[in-house]
Coordinates of N, CA and C in Angstrom, one line a residue:
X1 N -128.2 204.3 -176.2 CA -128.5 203.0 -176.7 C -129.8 202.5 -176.0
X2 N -130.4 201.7 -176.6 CA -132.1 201.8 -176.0 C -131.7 200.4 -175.2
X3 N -132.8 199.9 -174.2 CA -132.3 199.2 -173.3 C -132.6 197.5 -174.6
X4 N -131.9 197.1 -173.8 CA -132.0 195.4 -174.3 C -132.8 194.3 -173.5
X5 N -133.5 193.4 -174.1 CA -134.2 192.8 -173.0 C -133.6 191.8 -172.6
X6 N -133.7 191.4 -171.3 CA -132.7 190.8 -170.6 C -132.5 189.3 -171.0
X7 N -133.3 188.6 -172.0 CA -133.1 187.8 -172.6 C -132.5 187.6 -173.7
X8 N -132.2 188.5 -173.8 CA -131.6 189.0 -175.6 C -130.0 188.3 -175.4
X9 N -129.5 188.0 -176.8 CA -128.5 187.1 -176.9 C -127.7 187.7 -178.3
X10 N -126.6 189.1 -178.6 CA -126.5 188.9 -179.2 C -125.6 188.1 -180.6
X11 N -126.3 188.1 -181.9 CA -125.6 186.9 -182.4 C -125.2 187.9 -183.8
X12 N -124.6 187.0 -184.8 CA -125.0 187.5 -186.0 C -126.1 187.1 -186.8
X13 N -126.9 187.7 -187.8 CA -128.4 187.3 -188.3 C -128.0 186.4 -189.0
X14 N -127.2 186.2 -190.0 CA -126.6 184.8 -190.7 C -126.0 184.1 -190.4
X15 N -125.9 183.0 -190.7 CA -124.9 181.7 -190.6 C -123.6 182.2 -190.7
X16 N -122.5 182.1 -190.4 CA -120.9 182.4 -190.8 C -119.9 181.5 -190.4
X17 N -119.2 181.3 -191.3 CA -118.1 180.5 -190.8 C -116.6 181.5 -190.0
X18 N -116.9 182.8 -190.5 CA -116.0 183.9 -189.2 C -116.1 183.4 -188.5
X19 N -115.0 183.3 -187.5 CA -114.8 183.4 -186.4 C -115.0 184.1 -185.7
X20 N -114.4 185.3 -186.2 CA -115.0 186.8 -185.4 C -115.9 187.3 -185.6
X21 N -117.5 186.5 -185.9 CA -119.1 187.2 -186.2 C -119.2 185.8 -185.1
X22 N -118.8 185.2 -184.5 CA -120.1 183.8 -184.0 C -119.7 184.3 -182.5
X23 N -121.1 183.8 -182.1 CA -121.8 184.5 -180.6 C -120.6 183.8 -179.7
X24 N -120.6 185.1 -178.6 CA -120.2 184.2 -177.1 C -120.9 183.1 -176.6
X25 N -120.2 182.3 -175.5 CA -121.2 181.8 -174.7 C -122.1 183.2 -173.9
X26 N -123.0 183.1 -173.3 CA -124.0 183.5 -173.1 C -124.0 184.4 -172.0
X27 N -123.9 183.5 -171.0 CA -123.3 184.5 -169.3 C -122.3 185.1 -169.4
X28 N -122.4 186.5 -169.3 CA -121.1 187.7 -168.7 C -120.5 187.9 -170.3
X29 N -120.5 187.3 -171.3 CA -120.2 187.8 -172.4 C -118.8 187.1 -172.4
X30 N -118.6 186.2 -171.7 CA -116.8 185.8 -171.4 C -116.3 184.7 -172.5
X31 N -115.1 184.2 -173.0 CA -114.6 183.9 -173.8 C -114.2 182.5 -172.6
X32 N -114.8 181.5 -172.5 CA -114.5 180.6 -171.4 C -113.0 179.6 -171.8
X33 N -113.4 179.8 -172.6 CA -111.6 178.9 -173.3 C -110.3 180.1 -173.0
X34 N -110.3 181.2 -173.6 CA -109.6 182.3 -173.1 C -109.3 182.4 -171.7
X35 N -109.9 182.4 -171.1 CA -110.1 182.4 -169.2 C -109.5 181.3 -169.0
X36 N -109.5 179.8 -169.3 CA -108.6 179.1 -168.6 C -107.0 179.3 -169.2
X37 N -107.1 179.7 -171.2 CA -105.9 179.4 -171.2 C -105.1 180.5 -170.4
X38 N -105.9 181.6 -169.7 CA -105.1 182.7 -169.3 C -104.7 182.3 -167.7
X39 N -105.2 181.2 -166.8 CA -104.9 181.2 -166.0 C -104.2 179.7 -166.0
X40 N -104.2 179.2 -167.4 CA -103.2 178.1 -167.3 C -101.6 178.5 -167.4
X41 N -101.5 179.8 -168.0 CA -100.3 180.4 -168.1 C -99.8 181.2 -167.3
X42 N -100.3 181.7 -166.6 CA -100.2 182.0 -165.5 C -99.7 181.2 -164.5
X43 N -100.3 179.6 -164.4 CA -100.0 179.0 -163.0 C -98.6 178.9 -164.1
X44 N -98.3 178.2 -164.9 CA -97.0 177.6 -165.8 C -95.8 178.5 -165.5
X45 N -96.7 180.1 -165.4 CA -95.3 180.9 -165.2 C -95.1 181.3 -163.9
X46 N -95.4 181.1 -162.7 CA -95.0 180.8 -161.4 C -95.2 179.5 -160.9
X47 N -95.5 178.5 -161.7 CA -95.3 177.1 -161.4 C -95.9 177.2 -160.0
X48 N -97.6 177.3 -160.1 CA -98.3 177.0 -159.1 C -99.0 175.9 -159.5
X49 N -99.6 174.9 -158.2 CA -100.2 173.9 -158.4 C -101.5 173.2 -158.3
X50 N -102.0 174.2 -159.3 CA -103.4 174.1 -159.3 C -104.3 173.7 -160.4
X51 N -105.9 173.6 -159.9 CA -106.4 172.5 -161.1 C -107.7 173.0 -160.9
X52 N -107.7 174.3 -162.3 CA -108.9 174.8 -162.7 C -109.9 173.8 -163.4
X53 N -111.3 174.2 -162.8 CA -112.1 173.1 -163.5 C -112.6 173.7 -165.0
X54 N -112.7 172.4 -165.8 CA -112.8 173.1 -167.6 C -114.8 173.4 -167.2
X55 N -115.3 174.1 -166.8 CA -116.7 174.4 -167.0 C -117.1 175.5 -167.7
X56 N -118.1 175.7 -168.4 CA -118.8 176.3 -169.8 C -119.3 178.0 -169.1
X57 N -119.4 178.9 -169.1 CA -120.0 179.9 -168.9 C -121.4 179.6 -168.7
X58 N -122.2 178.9 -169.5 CA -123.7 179.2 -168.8 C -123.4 177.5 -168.2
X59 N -123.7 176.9 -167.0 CA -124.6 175.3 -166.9 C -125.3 174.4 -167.8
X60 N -124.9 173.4 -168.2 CA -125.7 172.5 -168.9 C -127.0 172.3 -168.1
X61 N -128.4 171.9 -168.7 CA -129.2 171.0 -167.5 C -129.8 172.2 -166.5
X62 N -129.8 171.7 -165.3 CA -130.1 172.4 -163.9 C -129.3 171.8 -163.0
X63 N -129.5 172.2 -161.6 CA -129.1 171.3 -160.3 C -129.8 170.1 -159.7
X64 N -130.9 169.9 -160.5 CA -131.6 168.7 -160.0 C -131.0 167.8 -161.2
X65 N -131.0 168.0 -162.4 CA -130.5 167.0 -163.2 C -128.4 166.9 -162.6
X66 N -127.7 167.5 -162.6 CA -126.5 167.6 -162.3 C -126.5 166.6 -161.1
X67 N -127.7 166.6 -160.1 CA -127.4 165.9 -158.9 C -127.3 164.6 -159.5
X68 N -129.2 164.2 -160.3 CA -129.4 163.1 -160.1 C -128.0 161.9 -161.2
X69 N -127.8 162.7 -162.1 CA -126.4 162.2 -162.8 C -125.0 161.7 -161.9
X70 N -125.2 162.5 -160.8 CA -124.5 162.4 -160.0 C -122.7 162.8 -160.1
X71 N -122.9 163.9 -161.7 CA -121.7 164.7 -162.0 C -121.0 165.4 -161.1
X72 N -119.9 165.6 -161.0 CA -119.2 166.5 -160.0 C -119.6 168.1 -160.7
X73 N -119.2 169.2 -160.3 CA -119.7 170.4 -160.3 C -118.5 170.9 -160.6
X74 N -117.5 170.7 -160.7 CA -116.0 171.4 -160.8 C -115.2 169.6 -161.4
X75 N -114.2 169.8 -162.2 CA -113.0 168.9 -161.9 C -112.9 168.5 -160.6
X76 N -113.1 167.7 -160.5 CA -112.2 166.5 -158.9 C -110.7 167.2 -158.7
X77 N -110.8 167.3 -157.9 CA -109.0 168.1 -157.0 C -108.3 166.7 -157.2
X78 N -107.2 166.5 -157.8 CA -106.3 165.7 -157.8 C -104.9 165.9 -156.4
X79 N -104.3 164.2 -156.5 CA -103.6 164.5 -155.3 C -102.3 165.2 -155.6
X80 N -100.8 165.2 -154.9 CA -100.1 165.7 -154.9 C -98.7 164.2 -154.8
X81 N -97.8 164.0 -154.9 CA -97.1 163.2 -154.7 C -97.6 162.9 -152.9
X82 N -97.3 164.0 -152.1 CA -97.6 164.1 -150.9 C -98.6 163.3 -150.4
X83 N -99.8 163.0 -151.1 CA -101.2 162.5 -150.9 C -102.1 163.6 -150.3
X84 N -101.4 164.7 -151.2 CA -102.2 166.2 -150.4 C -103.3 166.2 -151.6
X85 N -104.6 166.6 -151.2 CA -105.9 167.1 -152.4 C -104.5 168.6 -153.1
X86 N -105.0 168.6 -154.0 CA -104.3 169.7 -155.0 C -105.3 171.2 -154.5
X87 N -104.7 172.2 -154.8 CA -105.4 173.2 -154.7 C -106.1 173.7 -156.0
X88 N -107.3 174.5 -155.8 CA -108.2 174.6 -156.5 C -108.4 175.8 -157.2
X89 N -108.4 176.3 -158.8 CA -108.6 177.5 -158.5 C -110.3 177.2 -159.4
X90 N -110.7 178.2 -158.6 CA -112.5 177.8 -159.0 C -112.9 178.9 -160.1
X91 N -113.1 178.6 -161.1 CA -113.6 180.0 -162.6 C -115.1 179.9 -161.8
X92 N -115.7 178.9 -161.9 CA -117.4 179.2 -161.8 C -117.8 178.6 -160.2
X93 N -117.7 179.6 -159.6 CA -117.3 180.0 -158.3 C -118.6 179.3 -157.5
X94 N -120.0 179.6 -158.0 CA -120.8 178.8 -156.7 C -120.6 177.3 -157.0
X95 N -120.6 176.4 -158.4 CA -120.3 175.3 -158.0 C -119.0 175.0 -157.6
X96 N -118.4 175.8 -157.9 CA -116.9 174.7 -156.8 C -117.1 174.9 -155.6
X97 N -117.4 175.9 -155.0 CA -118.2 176.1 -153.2 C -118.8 174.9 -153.0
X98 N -119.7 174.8 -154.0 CA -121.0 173.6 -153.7 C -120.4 171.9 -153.5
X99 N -119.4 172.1 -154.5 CA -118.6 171.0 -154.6 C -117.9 170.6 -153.4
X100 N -117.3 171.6 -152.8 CA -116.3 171.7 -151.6 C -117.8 171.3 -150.3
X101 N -118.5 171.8 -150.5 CA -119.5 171.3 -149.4 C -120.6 170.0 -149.2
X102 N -120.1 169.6 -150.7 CA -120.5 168.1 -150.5 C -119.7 167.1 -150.4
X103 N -118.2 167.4 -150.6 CA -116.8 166.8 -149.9 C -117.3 166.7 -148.8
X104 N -117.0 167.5 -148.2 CA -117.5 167.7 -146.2 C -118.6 166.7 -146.6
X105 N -119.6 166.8 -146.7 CA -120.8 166.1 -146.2 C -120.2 164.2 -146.8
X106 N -119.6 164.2 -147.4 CA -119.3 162.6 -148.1 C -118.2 162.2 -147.2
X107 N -117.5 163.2 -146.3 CA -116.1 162.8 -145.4 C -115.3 162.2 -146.4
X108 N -115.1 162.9 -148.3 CA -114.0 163.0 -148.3 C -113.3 164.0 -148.0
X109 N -111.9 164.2 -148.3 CA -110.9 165.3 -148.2 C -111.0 166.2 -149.5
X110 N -111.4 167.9 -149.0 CA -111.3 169.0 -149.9 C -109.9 169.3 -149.9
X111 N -109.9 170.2 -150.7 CA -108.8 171.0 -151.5 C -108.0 171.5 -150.7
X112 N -106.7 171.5 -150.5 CA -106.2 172.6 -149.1 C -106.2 174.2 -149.4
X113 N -106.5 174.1 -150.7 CA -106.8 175.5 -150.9 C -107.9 175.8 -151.9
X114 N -108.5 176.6 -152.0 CA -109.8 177.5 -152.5 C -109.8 178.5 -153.2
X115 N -109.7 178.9 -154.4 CA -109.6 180.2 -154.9 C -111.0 180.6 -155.7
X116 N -111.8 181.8 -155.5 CA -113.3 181.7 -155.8 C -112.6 182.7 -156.6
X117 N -113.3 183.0 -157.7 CA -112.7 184.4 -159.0 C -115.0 185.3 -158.8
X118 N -115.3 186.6 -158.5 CA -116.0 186.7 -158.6 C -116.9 186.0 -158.9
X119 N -117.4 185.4 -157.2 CA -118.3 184.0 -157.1 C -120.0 184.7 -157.1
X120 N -120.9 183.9 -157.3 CA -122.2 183.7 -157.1 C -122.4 182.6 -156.1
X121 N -122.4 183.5 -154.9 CA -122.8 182.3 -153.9 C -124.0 182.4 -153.4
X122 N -124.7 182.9 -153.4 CA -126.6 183.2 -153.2 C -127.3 183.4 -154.5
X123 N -127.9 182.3 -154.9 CA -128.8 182.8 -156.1 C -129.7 183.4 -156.0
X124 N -130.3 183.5 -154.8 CA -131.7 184.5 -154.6 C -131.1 185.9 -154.7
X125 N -130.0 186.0 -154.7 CA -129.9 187.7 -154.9 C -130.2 188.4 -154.4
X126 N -130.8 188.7 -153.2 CA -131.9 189.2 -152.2 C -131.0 190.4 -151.0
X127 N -129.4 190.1 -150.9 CA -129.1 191.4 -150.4 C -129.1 192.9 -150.5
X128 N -129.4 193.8 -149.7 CA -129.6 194.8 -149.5 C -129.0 195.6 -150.7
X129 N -127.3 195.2 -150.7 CA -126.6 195.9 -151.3 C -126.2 195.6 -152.8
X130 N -127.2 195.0 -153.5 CA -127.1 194.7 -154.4 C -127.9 195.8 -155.7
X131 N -128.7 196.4 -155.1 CA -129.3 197.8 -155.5 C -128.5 198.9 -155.7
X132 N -128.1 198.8 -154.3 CA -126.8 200.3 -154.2 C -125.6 199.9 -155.6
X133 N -125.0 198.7 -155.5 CA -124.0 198.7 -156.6 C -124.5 198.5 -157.9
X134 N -125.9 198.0 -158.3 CA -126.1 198.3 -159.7 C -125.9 198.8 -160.6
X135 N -126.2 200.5 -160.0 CA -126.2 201.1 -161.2 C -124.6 201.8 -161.5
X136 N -123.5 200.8 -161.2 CA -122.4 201.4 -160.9 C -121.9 200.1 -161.8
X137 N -122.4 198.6 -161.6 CA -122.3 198.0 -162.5 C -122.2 197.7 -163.8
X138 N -121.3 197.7 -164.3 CA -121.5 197.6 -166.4 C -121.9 196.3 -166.7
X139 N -121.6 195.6 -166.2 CA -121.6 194.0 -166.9 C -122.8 193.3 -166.0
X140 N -123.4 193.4 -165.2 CA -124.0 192.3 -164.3 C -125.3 193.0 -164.9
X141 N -126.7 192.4 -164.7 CA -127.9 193.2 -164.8 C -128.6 192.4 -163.6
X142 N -129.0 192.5 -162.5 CA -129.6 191.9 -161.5 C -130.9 191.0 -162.1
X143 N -131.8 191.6 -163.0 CA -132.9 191.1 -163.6 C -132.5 189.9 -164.7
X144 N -131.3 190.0 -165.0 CA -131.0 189.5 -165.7 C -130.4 187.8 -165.3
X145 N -129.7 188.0 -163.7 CA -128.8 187.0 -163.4 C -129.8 186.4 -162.6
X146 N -130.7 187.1 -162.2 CA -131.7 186.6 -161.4 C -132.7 185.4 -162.5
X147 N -133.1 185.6 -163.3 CA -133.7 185.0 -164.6 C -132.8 183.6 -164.9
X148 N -131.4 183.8 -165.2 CA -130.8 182.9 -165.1 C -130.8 181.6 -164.1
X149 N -130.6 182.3 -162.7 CA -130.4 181.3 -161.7 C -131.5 180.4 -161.6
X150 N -132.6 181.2 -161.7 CA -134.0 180.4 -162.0 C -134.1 179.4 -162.5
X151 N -133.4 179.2 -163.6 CA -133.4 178.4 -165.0 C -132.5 177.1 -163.9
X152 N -131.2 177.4 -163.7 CA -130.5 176.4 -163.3 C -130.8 176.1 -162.1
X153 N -131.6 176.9 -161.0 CA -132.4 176.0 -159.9 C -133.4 175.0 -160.3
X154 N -133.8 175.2 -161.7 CA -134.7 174.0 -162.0 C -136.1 174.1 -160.9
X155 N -136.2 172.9 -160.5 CA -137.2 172.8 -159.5 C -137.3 173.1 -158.1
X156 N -136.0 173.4 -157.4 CA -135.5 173.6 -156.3 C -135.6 175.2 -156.1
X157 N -135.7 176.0 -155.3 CA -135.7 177.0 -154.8 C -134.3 177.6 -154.9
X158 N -134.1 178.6 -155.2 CA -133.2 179.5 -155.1 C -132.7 179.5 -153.7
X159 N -133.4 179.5 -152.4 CA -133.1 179.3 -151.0 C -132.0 178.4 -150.8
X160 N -132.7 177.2 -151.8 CA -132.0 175.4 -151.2 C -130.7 176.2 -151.3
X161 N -129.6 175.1 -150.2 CA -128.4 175.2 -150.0 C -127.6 174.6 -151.0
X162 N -128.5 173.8 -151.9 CA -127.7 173.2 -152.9 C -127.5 173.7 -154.3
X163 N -128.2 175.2 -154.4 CA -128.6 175.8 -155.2 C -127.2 177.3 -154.9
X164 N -127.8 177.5 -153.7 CA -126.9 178.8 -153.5 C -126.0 178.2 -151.7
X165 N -124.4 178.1 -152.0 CA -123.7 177.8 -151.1 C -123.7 178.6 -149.8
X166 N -124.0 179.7 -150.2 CA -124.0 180.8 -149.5 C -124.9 180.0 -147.7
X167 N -125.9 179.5 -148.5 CA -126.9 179.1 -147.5 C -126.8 177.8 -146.9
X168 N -125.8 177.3 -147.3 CA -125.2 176.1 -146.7 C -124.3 176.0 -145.5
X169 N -124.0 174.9 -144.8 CA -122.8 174.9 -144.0 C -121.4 175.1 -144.7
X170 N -120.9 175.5 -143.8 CA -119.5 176.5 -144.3 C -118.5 175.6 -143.3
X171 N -118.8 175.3 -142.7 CA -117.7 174.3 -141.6 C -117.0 173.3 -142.4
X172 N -115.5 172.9 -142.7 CA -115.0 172.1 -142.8 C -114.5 172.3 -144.3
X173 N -114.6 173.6 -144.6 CA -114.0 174.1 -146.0 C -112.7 173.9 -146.5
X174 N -111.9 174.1 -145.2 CA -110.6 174.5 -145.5 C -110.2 175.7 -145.7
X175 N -109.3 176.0 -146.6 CA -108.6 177.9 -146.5 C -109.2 178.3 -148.2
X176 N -110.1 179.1 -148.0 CA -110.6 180.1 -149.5 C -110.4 181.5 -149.5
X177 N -110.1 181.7 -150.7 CA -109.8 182.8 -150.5 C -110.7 183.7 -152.3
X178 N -111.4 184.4 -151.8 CA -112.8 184.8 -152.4 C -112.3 186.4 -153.4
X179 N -112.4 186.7 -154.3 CA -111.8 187.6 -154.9 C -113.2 188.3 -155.6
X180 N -113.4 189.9 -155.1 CA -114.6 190.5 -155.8 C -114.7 191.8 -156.0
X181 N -114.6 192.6 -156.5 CA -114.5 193.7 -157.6 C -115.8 194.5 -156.9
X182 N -115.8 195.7 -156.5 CA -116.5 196.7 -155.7 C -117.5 197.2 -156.7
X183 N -117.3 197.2 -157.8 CA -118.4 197.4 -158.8 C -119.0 196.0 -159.5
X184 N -118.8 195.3 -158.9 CA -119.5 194.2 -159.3 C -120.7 193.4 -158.1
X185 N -121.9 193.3 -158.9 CA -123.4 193.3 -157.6 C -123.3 192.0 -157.3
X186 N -121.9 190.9 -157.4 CA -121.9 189.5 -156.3 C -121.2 189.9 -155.7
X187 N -120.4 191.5 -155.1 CA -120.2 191.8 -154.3 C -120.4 191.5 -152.6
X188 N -121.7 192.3 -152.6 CA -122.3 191.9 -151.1 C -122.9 190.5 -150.5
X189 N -122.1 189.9 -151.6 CA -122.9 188.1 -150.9 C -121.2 187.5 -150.8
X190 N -120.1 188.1 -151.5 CA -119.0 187.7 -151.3 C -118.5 187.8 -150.2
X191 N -119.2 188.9 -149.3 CA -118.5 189.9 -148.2 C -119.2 188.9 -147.1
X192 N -120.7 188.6 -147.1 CA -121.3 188.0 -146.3 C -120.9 186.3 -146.0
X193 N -120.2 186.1 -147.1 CA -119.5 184.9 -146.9 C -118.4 184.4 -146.4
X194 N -118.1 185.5 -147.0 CA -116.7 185.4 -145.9 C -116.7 186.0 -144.4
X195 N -117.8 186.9 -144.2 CA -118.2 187.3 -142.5 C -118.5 186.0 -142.0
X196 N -119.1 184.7 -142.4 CA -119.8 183.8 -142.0 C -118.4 182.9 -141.8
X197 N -117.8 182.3 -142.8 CA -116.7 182.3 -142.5 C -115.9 182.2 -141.5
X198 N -115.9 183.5 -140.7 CA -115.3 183.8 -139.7 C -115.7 182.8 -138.2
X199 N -116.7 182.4 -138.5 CA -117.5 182.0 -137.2 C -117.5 180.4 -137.7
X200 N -117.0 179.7 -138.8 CA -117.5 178.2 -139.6 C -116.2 177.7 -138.3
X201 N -116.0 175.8 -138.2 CA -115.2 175.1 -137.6 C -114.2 174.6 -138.8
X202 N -113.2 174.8 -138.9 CA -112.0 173.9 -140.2 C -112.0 174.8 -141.1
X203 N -112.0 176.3 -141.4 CA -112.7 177.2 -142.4 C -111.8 178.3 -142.7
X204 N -111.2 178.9 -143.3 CA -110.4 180.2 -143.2 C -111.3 180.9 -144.7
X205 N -111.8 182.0 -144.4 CA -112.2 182.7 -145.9 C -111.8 184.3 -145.7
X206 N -110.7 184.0 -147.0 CA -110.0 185.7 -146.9 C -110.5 186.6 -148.4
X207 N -111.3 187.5 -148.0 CA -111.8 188.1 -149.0 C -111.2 189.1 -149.3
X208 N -110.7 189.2 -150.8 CA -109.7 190.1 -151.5 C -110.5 191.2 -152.8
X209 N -110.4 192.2 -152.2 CA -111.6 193.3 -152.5 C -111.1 193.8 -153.4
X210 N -111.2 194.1 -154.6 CA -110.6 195.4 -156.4 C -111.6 196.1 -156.3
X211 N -110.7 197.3 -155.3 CA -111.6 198.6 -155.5 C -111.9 199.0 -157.1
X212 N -113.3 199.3 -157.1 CA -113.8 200.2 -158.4 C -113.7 198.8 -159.3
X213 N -112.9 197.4 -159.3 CA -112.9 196.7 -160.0 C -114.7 195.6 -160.6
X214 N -114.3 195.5 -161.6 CA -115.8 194.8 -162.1 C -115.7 193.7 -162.1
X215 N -117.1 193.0 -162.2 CA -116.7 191.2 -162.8 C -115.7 190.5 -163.3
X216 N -115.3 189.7 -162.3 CA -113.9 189.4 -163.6 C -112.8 189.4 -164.2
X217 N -112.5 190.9 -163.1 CA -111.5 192.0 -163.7 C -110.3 191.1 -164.0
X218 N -109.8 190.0 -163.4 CA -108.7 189.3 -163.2 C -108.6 188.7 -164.2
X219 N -109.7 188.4 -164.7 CA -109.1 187.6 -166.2 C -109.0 188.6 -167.1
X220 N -108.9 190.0 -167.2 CA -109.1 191.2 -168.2 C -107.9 191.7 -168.6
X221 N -107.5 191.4 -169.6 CA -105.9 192.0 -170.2 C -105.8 193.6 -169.8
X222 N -105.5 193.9 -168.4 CA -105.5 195.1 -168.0 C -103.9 195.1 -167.1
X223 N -103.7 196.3 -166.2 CA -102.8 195.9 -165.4 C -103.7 195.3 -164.6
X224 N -104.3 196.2 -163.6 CA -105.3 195.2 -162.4 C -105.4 194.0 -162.6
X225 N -105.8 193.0 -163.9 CA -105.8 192.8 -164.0 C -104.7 191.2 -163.8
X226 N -103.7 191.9 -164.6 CA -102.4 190.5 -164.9 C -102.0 190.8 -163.3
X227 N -102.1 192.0 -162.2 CA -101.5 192.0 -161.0 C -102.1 191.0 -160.4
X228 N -103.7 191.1 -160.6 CA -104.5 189.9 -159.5 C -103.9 188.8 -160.2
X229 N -103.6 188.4 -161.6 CA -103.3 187.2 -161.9 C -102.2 186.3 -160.9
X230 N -101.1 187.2 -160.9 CA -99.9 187.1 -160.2 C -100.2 186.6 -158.8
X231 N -101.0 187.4 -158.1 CA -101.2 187.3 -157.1 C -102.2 186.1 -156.6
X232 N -103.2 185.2 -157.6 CA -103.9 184.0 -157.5 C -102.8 183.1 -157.6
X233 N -101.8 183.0 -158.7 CA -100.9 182.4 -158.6 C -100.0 182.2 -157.4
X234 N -99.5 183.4 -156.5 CA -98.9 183.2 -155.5 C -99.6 182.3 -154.3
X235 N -101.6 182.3 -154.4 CA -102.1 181.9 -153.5 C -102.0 180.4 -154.1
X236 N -102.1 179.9 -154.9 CA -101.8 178.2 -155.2 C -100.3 177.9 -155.5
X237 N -99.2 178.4 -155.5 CA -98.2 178.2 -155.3 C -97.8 177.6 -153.9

């Protein structure tokens, strides 16, 4: 198959009222409605208590427009009878980070729990090890996600902290727990986040590794798959 250019989007050439001819959303090729109803069934059937945020596969806007709106980045964590924040489970992984670290900065109360699903927490993309797992990668194209983040840094640098969490304070997170697939190239920024982690004040980050697993795998009607499901659910239960 000849290569595709990394902006390419495929669609159908006509108009259709099929359902099964009209394009994905755009990022990762994922069926974003699919993905929550699969982990809204999921919490239902171990009655865990969590509260995925409804967000789109690619970003509306950029991060300078998202700021100045002053939109939240994820659903707001709701409370608990208890007056506990609800736990979180995060689909689009760097803004609910981003979210949880402007909690901290506003001194309200985050989530008592964290669940990141193969996060993007460095937009610059710049680790070592992102080369080595490429070409092992099926779904990610580095050239490609790099292009994107661009777009949604808008005017801000890919560096800024408010761009990529990674590069922010980590102190006062609470308990996350970071889920990333060994064939997938947000791998080595998952691993460095959670090494950092280690060292933040108020912070627990436990990184849960799917060998040979790709992007995503957790939402993938696979076994690996429905096992990680079970086992997210066990972590918001």
């Amino acid at each position: 198959m000849a290569d595709v250019p990394a902006d390419a989007v495929l669609a159908p050439r006509r108009r259709t009222t099929d359902p099964r001819l009209r394009p994905r959303r755009r990022l990762g090729g994922r069926d974003p409605v699919g993905a929550l109803a699969a982990g809204r069934r999921a919490r239902r059937r171990d009655r865990a208590r969590g509260a995925p945020p409804a967000l789109p596969a690619r970003p509306a806007g950029d991060a300078r427009r998202r700021r100045a709106r002053g939109r939240p980045t994820g659903r707001p964590a709701g409370r608990g009878t208890a007056g506990r924040a609800r736990r979180r489970l995060g689909r689009r992984d760097d803004r609910t980070a981003r979210r949880a670290q402007e909690l901290v900065r506003s001194g309200r109360p985050v989530p008592e729990r964290i669940v990141l699903l193969s996060p993007a927490l460095d937009l610059a993309f710049t680790d070592p090890g992102i080369a080595e797992i490429a070409p092992r990668d099926p779904l990610l194209r580095a050239d490609h996600i790099r292009e994107l983040a661009a777009l949604w840094a808008g005017d801000r640098s890919t560096d800024d902290p408010f761009v990529s969490p990674l590069r922010g304070p980590l102190d006062g997170l609470g308990e996350l727990h970071v889920f990333a697939g060994t064939r997938d190239i947000l791998h080595p920024d998952a691993a460095t986040f959670a090494g950092r982690g280690a060292s933040a004040d108020g912070t627990t980050i436990a990184l849960h590794v799917g060998d040979g697993m790709v992007h995503d795998w957790m939402l993938l009607p696979t076994p690996e798959g429905r096992t990680t499901r079970r086992e997210i659910a066990r972590r918001l239960a």
